[in-house]
Amino acid sequence: MTAIRHLSLGHACVDVYQGAVAALVPYFVAERAYTYAAASGVVLAASLLSSVVQPLFGALTDRWAMPWLLPLSTLTGGAGVALSGVTGSYGLTLAAVAVSGVGVAAYHPEAARAARAAAHGSHTAMGWFALGGNAGFAAAPLLVMAVVGMGGLHATPLLVAPALVGAALCAAAVRAAGARGESGGTAAGSGRDDWSSFLRLSGAVVCRSVVFVGLSAFVSLYVRLRTEGGEAAGTAALCVLYAGGAFGTVLGSRLAERYGRLTVVRRSYVVTVAAVAGVVFVPGPGVHLCVGLASAGLYVPFSLHVTLGQDYLPTRVGTASGVTLGLTVSMGGLAAPAVGALADATSLQVALAPLIALPLLGRLLLCGLREPGPEGQVVPAGSGSSSAA
């Protein structure tokens, strides 16, 4: 478990930069007077280039193990965010967060491949790996508030610290896996790739991603306005969104061991519909409870998406990991400018309302999918793990 532990902690140090981009949005609005659309463009910049290069890194890790990529990509992700606040130029800010997005994109396929090899088929072990990323997300608002809230955007170079720690942890994970014989070769297995099921799963994950990225980008601003609680209320809401994910990820892996992955994933999408509706429409402090429920609903299936994707494409584990763990998350960022533009034209509440329908669409895409076996073999119909919610 040493490699999983190091990979989980390293994952936290990488994903803190995904969370940091959203956490920086209110400061860009406050210090640089960005519109909602311009601020959401920062989120888009972190996602767009990442979306383009993510499949490339996934395909590369299907052919070769590249453990050296883990510390290098961690440093790249941190450097981009660290540079994002040191210039007043909007274009250079976009370029900096785009560099960070490339680092994050490079990290996830290889890290998921290495985690799968170290987990030896355990959903719980993969859940711990995913938990590390969620913990990084959860820590991001507090880290940004501590650094940028006190020193302004010009203090962002201090945000490079997690990347330095993460690079060391990733290097330790590579050494630990190598000592146990887990880092050689690729994680590709035998079996038949089920592209139809994989693409439907990916469509559902994109729906989940758009909801998560939309809430990440704007829930802090929305809660500030809705509760009149100021910066503290907004930061608390973003922390709840990310911290609930840590709980949801652990819960999801445990439930999957008992009820099966698809049953748990389907039911979580149904819960998310009601929770997001609560975020949009519940007044006052109760909105924080709805944010927490939405977070759990969005994150219960998080690690399960990854292992399902890997089992649907057993000969292309790197590609499956890059898509389910990275590309679909990045694709969610592509919708952020549309949410921001609608908010500028109407209100944040109106702009967030369409997010309610997306988990329902994701649930519909999951209809008819069957549980894959560990080598891409479909579990027979009627088994408990393939029952619909």
CSV table of C-alpha atoms in Angstrom, one decimal:
chain,number,residue,atom,x,y,z
A,1,MET,CA,0.0,0.0,0.0
A,2,THR,CA,3.0,2.3,0.1
A,3,ALA,CA,2.7,3.2,-3.6
A,4,ILE,CA,-1.0,3.9,-3.3
A,5,ARG,CA,-0.5,6.1,-0.2
A,6,HIS,CA,2.2,8.1,-2.0
A,7,LEU,CA,0.1,8.3,-5.2
A,8,SER,CA,-2.9,9.5,-3.2
A,9,LEU,CA,-0.9,12.2,-1.5
A,10,GLY,CA,0.7,13.2,-4.8
A,11,HIS,CA,-2.8,13.3,-6.4
A,12,ALA,CA,-3.8,15.8,-3.7
A,13,CYS,CA,-0.9,18.0,-4.5
A,14,VAL,CA,-1.8,18.0,-8.3
A,15,ASP,CA,-5.6,18.5,-8.0
A,16,VAL,CA,-5.1,21.4,-5.6
A,17,TYR,CA,-4.3,23.3,-8.8
A,18,GLN,CA,-7.6,22.3,-10.5
A,19,GLY,CA,-9.4,23.6,-7.4
A,20,ALA,CA,-7.2,26.7,-7.2
A,21,VAL,CA,-8.3,27.9,-10.6
A,22,ALA,CA,-11.9,28.1,-9.5
A,23,ALA,CA,-11.0,29.5,-6.1
A,24,LEU,CA,-9.1,32.3,-7.8
A,25,VAL,CA,-12.1,33.4,-9.8
A,26,PRO,CA,-13.6,35.7,-7.1
A,27,TYR,CA,-10.2,37.4,-6.7
A,28,PHE,CA,-10.0,38.0,-10.4
A,29,VAL,CA,-13.5,39.5,-10.3
A,30,ALA,CA,-12.6,41.7,-7.2
A,31,GLU,CA,-9.1,42.9,-8.1
A,32,ARG,CA,-9.3,43.1,-11.9
A,33,ALA,CA,-13.1,43.7,-12.3
A,34,TYR,CA,-13.5,40.7,-14.6
A,35,THR,CA,-17.0,40.1,-15.8
A,36,TYR,CA,-18.5,36.7,-15.1
A,37,ALA,CA,-17.8,35.7,-18.7
A,38,ALA,CA,-14.2,36.8,-18.5
A,39,ALA,CA,-13.7,35.0,-15.2
A,40,SER,CA,-15.2,31.8,-16.5
A,41,GLY,CA,-12.7,32.2,-19.4
A,42,VAL,CA,-10.0,31.6,-16.9
A,43,VAL,CA,-11.6,28.3,-16.0
A,44,LEU,CA,-11.9,27.5,-19.7
A,45,ALA,CA,-8.3,28.2,-20.3
A,46,ALA,CA,-7.3,25.6,-17.7
A,47,SER,CA,-9.6,23.1,-19.4
A,48,LEU,CA,-9.3,23.7,-23.1
A,49,LEU,CA,-5.7,22.8,-23.8
A,50,SER,CA,-6.0,20.0,-21.2
A,51,SER,CA,-8.9,18.6,-23.2
A,52,VAL,CA,-6.8,18.5,-26.4
A,53,VAL,CA,-3.7,16.8,-25.0
A,54,GLN,CA,-5.3,14.5,-22.5
A,55,PRO,CA,-6.1,11.7,-25.0
A,56,LEU,CA,-2.6,12.0,-26.3
A,57,PHE,CA,-1.1,11.3,-22.9
A,58,GLY,CA,-3.6,8.5,-22.4
A,59,ALA,CA,-2.5,6.8,-25.7
A,60,LEU,CA,1.1,7.2,-24.8
A,61,THR,CA,0.7,5.5,-21.5
A,62,ASP,CA,-1.0,2.6,-23.2
A,63,ARG,CA,2.2,2.0,-25.1
A,64,TRP,CA,4.8,2.9,-22.6
A,65,ALA,CA,5.0,3.3,-18.8
A,66,MET,CA,6.2,6.8,-18.1
A,67,PRO,CA,6.6,7.1,-14.3
A,68,TRP,CA,9.0,10.1,-14.8
A,69,LEU,CA,6.0,12.0,-16.0
A,70,LEU,CA,4.4,12.1,-12.6
A,71,PRO,CA,6.8,14.5,-10.8
A,72,LEU,CA,7.4,16.6,-14.0
A,73,SER,CA,3.6,17.1,-14.6
A,74,THR,CA,3.1,18.0,-10.9
A,75,LEU,CA,5.7,20.8,-11.2
A,76,THR,CA,4.2,22.0,-14.4
A,77,GLY,CA,0.7,22.2,-12.9
A,78,GLY,CA,1.9,24.2,-9.9
A,79,ALA,CA,4.1,26.6,-12.0
A,80,GLY,CA,1.1,27.7,-14.1
A,81,VAL,CA,-1.1,28.6,-11.2
A,82,ALA,CA,1.8,30.2,-9.4
A,83,LEU,CA,2.4,32.6,-12.4
A,84,SER,CA,-1.3,33.3,-13.0
A,85,GLY,CA,-1.5,36.3,-10.6
A,86,VAL,CA,1.8,38.0,-11.3
A,87,THR,CA,0.7,39.9,-14.4
A,88,GLY,CA,-2.2,42.2,-15.0
A,89,SER,CA,-2.5,40.9,-18.6
A,90,TYR,CA,-5.6,38.8,-19.2
A,91,GLY,CA,-3.9,37.0,-22.1
A,92,LEU,CA,-0.9,36.0,-20.0
A,93,THR,CA,-3.2,34.9,-17.2
A,94,LEU,CA,-5.0,32.6,-19.6
A,95,ALA,CA,-1.6,31.3,-20.8
A,96,ALA,CA,-0.4,30.6,-17.3
A,97,VAL,CA,-3.5,28.6,-16.3
A,98,ALA,CA,-3.4,26.8,-19.6
A,99,VAL,CA,0.1,25.6,-18.8
A,100,SER,CA,-1.2,24.4,-15.5
A,101,GLY,CA,-4.0,22.5,-17.3
A,102,VAL,CA,-1.4,20.7,-19.5
A,103,GLY,CA,0.5,19.6,-16.4
A,104,VAL,CA,-2.7,18.2,-14.8
A,105,ALA,CA,-3.6,16.5,-18.1
A,106,ALA,CA,-0.2,14.8,-18.3
A,107,TYR,CA,-0.4,13.6,-14.7
A,108,HIS,CA,-3.8,11.7,-14.6
A,109,PRO,CA,-3.5,8.9,-17.2
A,110,GLU,CA,-0.1,7.7,-16.0
A,111,ALA,CA,-1.1,8.2,-12.3
A,112,ALA,CA,-4.3,6.2,-12.8
A,113,ARG,CA,-2.3,3.4,-14.7
A,114,ALA,CA,0.1,3.2,-11.8
A,115,ALA,CA,-2.6,3.3,-9.2
A,116,ARG,CA,-4.5,0.4,-11.0
A,117,ALA,CA,-1.4,-1.7,-11.0
A,118,ALA,CA,-0.7,-1.0,-7.3
A,119,ALA,CA,-4.4,-1.5,-6.3
A,120,HIS,CA,-4.5,-5.1,-7.7
A,121,GLY,CA,-8.2,-4.7,-8.6
A,122,SER,CA,-9.4,-3.2,-5.3
A,123,HIS,CA,-12.2,-0.6,-5.6
A,124,THR,CA,-11.3,0.6,-2.1
A,125,ALA,CA,-7.6,1.2,-3.0
A,126,MET,CA,-8.6,3.1,-6.1
A,127,GLY,CA,-11.1,5.0,-3.9
A,128,TRP,CA,-8.2,6.1,-1.7
A,129,PHE,CA,-6.2,7.2,-4.8
A,130,ALA,CA,-9.2,9.3,-6.0
A,131,LEU,CA,-9.7,10.6,-2.4
A,132,GLY,CA,-6.3,12.2,-2.7
A,133,GLY,CA,-7.4,14.3,-5.6
A,134,ASN,CA,-10.6,15.3,-3.9
A,135,ALA,CA,-8.7,16.3,-0.8
A,136,GLY,CA,-6.6,18.5,-3.0
A,137,PHE,CA,-9.7,20.1,-4.4
A,138,ALA,CA,-11.0,20.6,-0.9
A,139,ALA,CA,-7.8,22.3,0.3
A,140,ALA,CA,-7.6,24.7,-2.6
A,141,PRO,CA,-10.1,27.3,-1.4
A,142,LEU,CA,-8.4,27.5,2.0
A,143,LEU,CA,-5.0,27.6,0.5
A,144,VAL,CA,-6.0,30.4,-2.0
A,145,MET,CA,-7.7,32.4,0.7
A,146,ALA,CA,-4.7,32.1,3.0
A,147,VAL,CA,-2.3,33.2,0.3
A,148,VAL,CA,-4.2,35.4,-2.1
A,149,GLY,CA,-6.7,36.7,0.5
A,150,MET,CA,-3.8,38.0,2.6
A,151,GLY,CA,-1.3,39.1,-0.1
A,152,GLY,CA,-3.5,39.7,-3.2
A,153,LEU,CA,-3.0,38.1,-6.6
A,154,HIS,CA,0.7,39.0,-6.7
A,155,ALA,CA,1.2,36.4,-3.9
A,156,THR,CA,0.3,33.5,-6.2
A,157,PRO,CA,4.0,32.4,-6.6
A,158,LEU,CA,3.7,31.0,-3.1
A,159,LEU,CA,1.1,28.5,-4.4
A,160,VAL,CA,3.9,26.5,-6.0
A,161,ALA,CA,4.6,24.9,-2.6
A,162,PRO,CA,2.2,21.9,-3.0
A,163,ALA,CA,3.8,21.1,-6.4
A,164,LEU,CA,7.3,20.8,-4.8
A,165,VAL,CA,5.9,18.4,-2.1
A,166,GLY,CA,3.9,16.5,-4.7
A,167,ALA,CA,6.8,16.0,-7.0
A,168,ALA,CA,8.8,14.5,-4.1
A,169,LEU,CA,5.8,12.2,-3.2
A,170,CYS,CA,5.4,11.1,-6.8
A,171,ALA,CA,9.1,10.2,-7.1
A,172,ALA,CA,8.8,8.2,-3.8
A,173,ALA,CA,5.7,6.4,-5.3
A,174,VAL,CA,7.7,5.5,-8.4
A,175,ARG,CA,10.5,4.1,-6.3
A,176,ALA,CA,8.1,2.2,-4.1
A,177,ALA,CA,6.3,0.7,-7.1
A,178,GLY,CA,9.6,-0.2,-8.7
A,179,ALA,CA,10.8,-2.0,-5.6
A,180,ARG,CA,7.6,-4.1,-5.7
A,181,GLY,CA,7.8,-4.7,-9.4
A,182,GLU,CA,4.6,-2.7,-10.1
A,183,SER,CA,6.0,0.0,-12.4
A,184,GLY,CA,7.3,-2.0,-15.3
A,185,GLY,CA,5.2,-2.2,-18.5
A,186,THR,CA,1.8,-1.0,-19.0
A,187,ALA,CA,-1.4,-1.8,-17.2
A,188,ALA,CA,-3.2,-3.0,-20.3
A,189,GLY,CA,-4.9,-6.4,-20.0
A,190,SER,CA,-6.6,-8.9,-22.2
A,191,GLY,CA,-10.2,-8.9,-23.3
A,192,ARG,CA,-12.5,-7.1,-25.7
A,193,ASP,CA,-12.9,-3.4,-25.7
A,194,ASP,CA,-16.5,-2.3,-25.3
A,195,TRP,CA,-16.4,1.1,-27.0
A,196,SER,CA,-20.2,1.6,-27.0
A,197,SER,CA,-20.5,1.2,-23.3
A,198,PHE,CA,-17.4,3.3,-22.7
A,199,LEU,CA,-18.7,6.2,-24.8
A,200,ARG,CA,-22.0,6.2,-23.0
A,201,LEU,CA,-20.3,6.2,-19.7
A,202,SER,CA,-18.1,9.0,-20.9
A,203,GLY,CA,-21.2,11.0,-21.9
A,204,ALA,CA,-22.6,10.6,-18.4
A,205,VAL,CA,-19.3,11.7,-16.9
A,206,VAL,CA,-19.3,14.8,-19.1
A,207,CYS,CA,-22.7,15.7,-17.7
A,208,ARG,CA,-21.4,15.3,-14.2
A,209,SER,CA,-18.4,17.4,-15.1
A,210,VAL,CA,-20.3,20.3,-16.4
A,211,VAL,CA,-22.4,20.4,-13.2
A,212,PHE,CA,-19.3,20.2,-11.0
A,213,VAL,CA,-17.2,22.8,-13.0
A,214,GLY,CA,-20.2,25.1,-13.1
A,215,LEU,CA,-20.7,24.9,-9.4
A,216,SER,CA,-17.0,25.2,-8.7
A,217,ALA,CA,-16.7,28.4,-10.8
A,218,PHE,CA,-19.7,30.2,-9.4
A,219,VAL,CA,-21.0,28.7,-6.2
A,220,SER,CA,-18.7,31.0,-4.1
A,221,LEU,CA,-20.1,34.1,-5.8
A,222,TYR,CA,-23.6,32.8,-5.8
A,223,VAL,CA,-23.7,32.0,-2.1
A,224,ARG,CA,-22.1,35.4,-1.2
A,225,LEU,CA,-25.1,37.0,-3.0
A,226,ARG,CA,-27.8,34.6,-1.8
A,227,THR,CA,-26.8,34.6,1.9
A,228,GLU,CA,-25.2,38.1,2.1
A,229,GLY,CA,-22.5,36.4,4.1
A,230,GLY,CA,-19.5,37.9,2.3
A,231,GLU,CA,-16.3,36.2,1.5
A,232,ALA,CA,-16.4,33.8,4.4
A,233,ALA,CA,-19.8,32.4,3.3
A,234,GLY,CA,-18.6,32.0,-0.3
A,235,THR,CA,-15.4,30.3,0.7
A,236,ALA,CA,-17.2,28.0,3.1
A,237,ALA,CA,-19.6,26.9,0.3
A,238,LEU,CA,-16.6,26.1,-2.0
A,239,CYS,CA,-14.9,24.2,0.8
A,240,VAL,CA,-18.1,22.2,1.4
A,241,LEU,CA,-18.4,21.4,-2.3
A,242,TYR,CA,-14.8,20.0,-2.4
A,243,ALA,CA,-14.8,18.5,1.1
A,244,GLY,CA,-18.0,16.6,0.5
A,245,GLY,CA,-16.3,15.1,-2.4
A,246,ALA,CA,-13.8,13.4,-0.1
A,247,PHE,CA,-16.6,11.8,1.9
A,248,GLY,CA,-18.4,10.8,-1.3
A,249,THR,CA,-15.4,9.1,-2.8
A,250,VAL,CA,-14.8,6.9,0.2
A,251,LEU,CA,-18.5,6.1,0.5
A,252,GLY,CA,-18.7,5.3,-3.2
A,253,SER,CA,-15.9,2.7,-3.1
A,254,ARG,CA,-17.4,1.1,0.0
A,255,LEU,CA,-20.9,0.9,-1.5
A,256,ALA,CA,-19.6,-0.5,-4.8
A,257,GLU,CA,-18.0,-3.4,-2.9
A,258,ARG,CA,-21.4,-4.3,-1.6
A,259,TYR,CA,-24.0,-3.3,-4.3
A,260,GLY,CA,-21.9,-3.0,-7.5
A,261,ARG,CA,-20.5,0.0,-9.3
A,262,LEU,CA,-23.3,0.7,-11.7
A,263,THR,CA,-26.1,0.6,-9.1
A,264,VAL,CA,-24.2,3.1,-7.0
A,265,VAL,CA,-23.4,5.3,-9.9
A,266,ARG,CA,-26.9,5.4,-11.2
A,267,ARG,CA,-28.4,6.2,-7.8
A,268,SER,CA,-25.9,9.0,-7.1
A,269,TYR,CA,-26.9,10.7,-10.3
A,270,VAL,CA,-30.6,10.7,-9.2
A,271,VAL,CA,-29.6,12.2,-5.8
A,272,THR,CA,-27.6,14.9,-7.6
A,273,VAL,CA,-30.6,16.2,-9.5
A,274,ALA,CA,-32.4,17.0,-6.2
A,275,ALA,CA,-29.3,18.4,-4.6
A,276,VAL,CA,-28.4,20.8,-7.4
A,277,ALA,CA,-32.0,22.0,-7.4
A,278,GLY,CA,-31.6,22.8,-3.7
A,279,VAL,CA,-28.4,24.7,-4.4
A,280,VAL,CA,-30.2,26.9,-6.9
A,281,PHE,CA,-33.5,27.5,-5.1
A,282,VAL,CA,-33.1,26.9,-1.3
A,283,PRO,CA,-32.7,30.3,0.4
A,284,GLY,CA,-30.4,31.3,3.2
A,285,PRO,CA,-27.8,29.2,5.1
A,286,GLY,CA,-29.6,26.0,4.0
A,287,VAL,CA,-27.9,26.3,0.7
A,288,HIS,CA,-24.7,25.0,2.3
A,289,LEU,CA,-26.5,21.7,3.2
A,290,CYS,CA,-27.6,21.4,-0.4
A,291,VAL,CA,-24.0,22.1,-1.6
A,292,GLY,CA,-22.8,19.3,0.6
A,293,LEU,CA,-25.4,16.9,-0.7
A,294,ALA,CA,-24.6,17.9,-4.3
A,295,SER,CA,-20.9,17.3,-3.6
A,296,ALA,CA,-21.5,13.8,-2.3
A,297,GLY,CA,-23.8,13.0,-5.2
A,298,LEU,CA,-21.2,14.2,-7.7
A,299,TYR,CA,-18.3,12.4,-6.0
A,300,VAL,CA,-19.8,9.0,-5.0
A,301,PRO,CA,-19.3,7.8,-8.6
A,302,PHE,CA,-15.9,9.5,-9.1
A,303,SER,CA,-13.5,6.6,-8.7
A,304,LEU,CA,-16.1,4.2,-10.0
A,305,HIS,CA,-16.2,6.0,-13.3
A,306,VAL,CA,-12.4,5.4,-13.6
A,307,THR,CA,-12.5,1.6,-12.9
A,308,LEU,CA,-15.6,1.1,-15.0
A,309,GLY,CA,-13.9,2.9,-17.9
A,310,GLN,CA,-10.7,0.8,-17.5
A,311,ASP,CA,-12.7,-2.4,-17.5
A,312,TYR,CA,-14.7,-1.4,-20.6
A,313,LEU,CA,-11.4,-0.8,-22.4
A,314,PRO,CA,-9.1,-3.4,-20.8
A,315,THR,CA,-6.5,-3.1,-23.6
A,316,ARG,CA,-6.4,0.7,-23.4
A,317,VAL,CA,-6.2,1.4,-19.7
A,318,GLY,CA,-4.3,4.7,-20.2
A,319,THR,CA,-6.8,6.0,-22.7
A,320,ALA,CA,-9.7,5.1,-20.4
A,321,SER,CA,-8.0,6.7,-17.4
A,322,GLY,CA,-7.2,9.9,-19.4
A,323,VAL,CA,-10.8,10.2,-20.5
A,324,THR,CA,-12.7,9.3,-17.3
A,325,LEU,CA,-10.3,10.9,-14.9
A,326,GLY,CA,-9.2,13.9,-16.9
A,327,LEU,CA,-10.7,14.6,-20.3
A,328,THR,CA,-14.4,14.6,-19.2
A,329,VAL,CA,-13.5,16.8,-16.3
A,330,SER,CA,-11.8,19.2,-18.7
A,331,MET,CA,-14.8,19.1,-21.0
A,332,GLY,CA,-16.9,20.5,-18.2
A,333,GLY,CA,-14.7,23.6,-18.3
A,334,LEU,CA,-15.8,24.2,-21.9
A,335,ALA,CA,-19.3,25.0,-20.6
A,336,ALA,CA,-18.2,27.5,-18.0
A,337,PRO,CA,-18.1,30.5,-20.4
A,338,ALA,CA,-21.7,29.7,-21.5
A,339,VAL,CA,-22.8,29.7,-17.8
A,340,GLY,CA,-20.9,33.0,-17.2
A,341,ALA,CA,-22.3,34.7,-20.3
A,342,LEU,CA,-25.9,33.7,-19.3
A,343,ALA,CA,-25.2,35.0,-15.8
A,344,ASP,CA,-24.0,38.4,-17.2
A,345,ALA,CA,-27.2,38.6,-19.4
A,346,THR,CA,-29.6,37.4,-16.6
A,347,SER,CA,-28.5,36.4,-13.1
A,348,LEU,CA,-26.4,33.7,-11.5
A,349,GLN,CA,-29.5,31.8,-10.4
A,350,VAL,CA,-30.9,31.7,-13.9
A,351,ALA,CA,-27.5,30.6,-15.2
A,352,LEU,CA,-27.1,27.8,-12.7
A,353,ALA,CA,-30.6,26.4,-13.2
A,354,PRO,CA,-29.8,24.4,-16.3
A,355,LEU,CA,-27.3,22.4,-14.3
A,356,ILE,CA,-30.3,20.6,-12.6
A,357,ALA,CA,-31.1,18.7,-15.8
A,358,LEU,CA,-27.6,17.4,-16.6
A,359,PRO,CA,-27.4,14.6,-13.9
A,360,LEU,CA,-30.8,13.4,-15.2
A,361,LEU,CA,-29.4,13.2,-18.7
A,362,GLY,CA,-26.3,11.4,-17.3
A,363,ARG,CA,-28.6,8.9,-15.6
A,364,LEU,CA,-30.4,8.2,-18.9
A,365,LEU,CA,-27.1,7.6,-20.7
A,366,LEU,CA,-26.4,4.9,-18.1
A,367,CYS,CA,-29.6,3.0,-18.8
A,368,GLY,CA,-28.9,-0.5,-20.1
A,369,LEU,CA,-25.2,-0.6,-19.3
A,370,ARG,CA,-23.9,-3.8,-17.7
A,371,GLU,CA,-21.2,-4.4,-15.2
A,372,PRO,CA,-17.9,-5.3,-16.9
A,373,GLY,CA,-15.7,-7.9,-15.4
A,374,PRO,CA,-12.0,-7.2,-14.5
A,375,GLU,CA,-10.8,-8.1,-18.0
A,376,GLY,CA,-13.7,-6.5,-19.9
A,377,GLN,CA,-16.0,-9.5,-19.6
A,378,VAL,CA,-19.6,-8.5,-19.0
A,379,VAL,CA,-21.3,-9.7,-15.8
A,380,PRO,CA,-24.4,-11.8,-16.7
A,381,ALA,CA,-27.7,-9.9,-16.6
A,382,GLY,CA,-29.6,-10.4,-13.4
A,383,SER,CA,-26.5,-10.2,-11.1
A,384,GLY,CA,-26.8,-7.8,-8.2
A,385,SER,CA,-24.1,-5.5,-9.5
A,386,SER,CA,-25.8,-4.8,-12.8
A,387,SER,CA,-29.3,-4.0,-11.5
A,388,ALA,CA,-30.7,-0.6,-12.3
A,389,ALA,CA,-31.5,2.0,-9.7
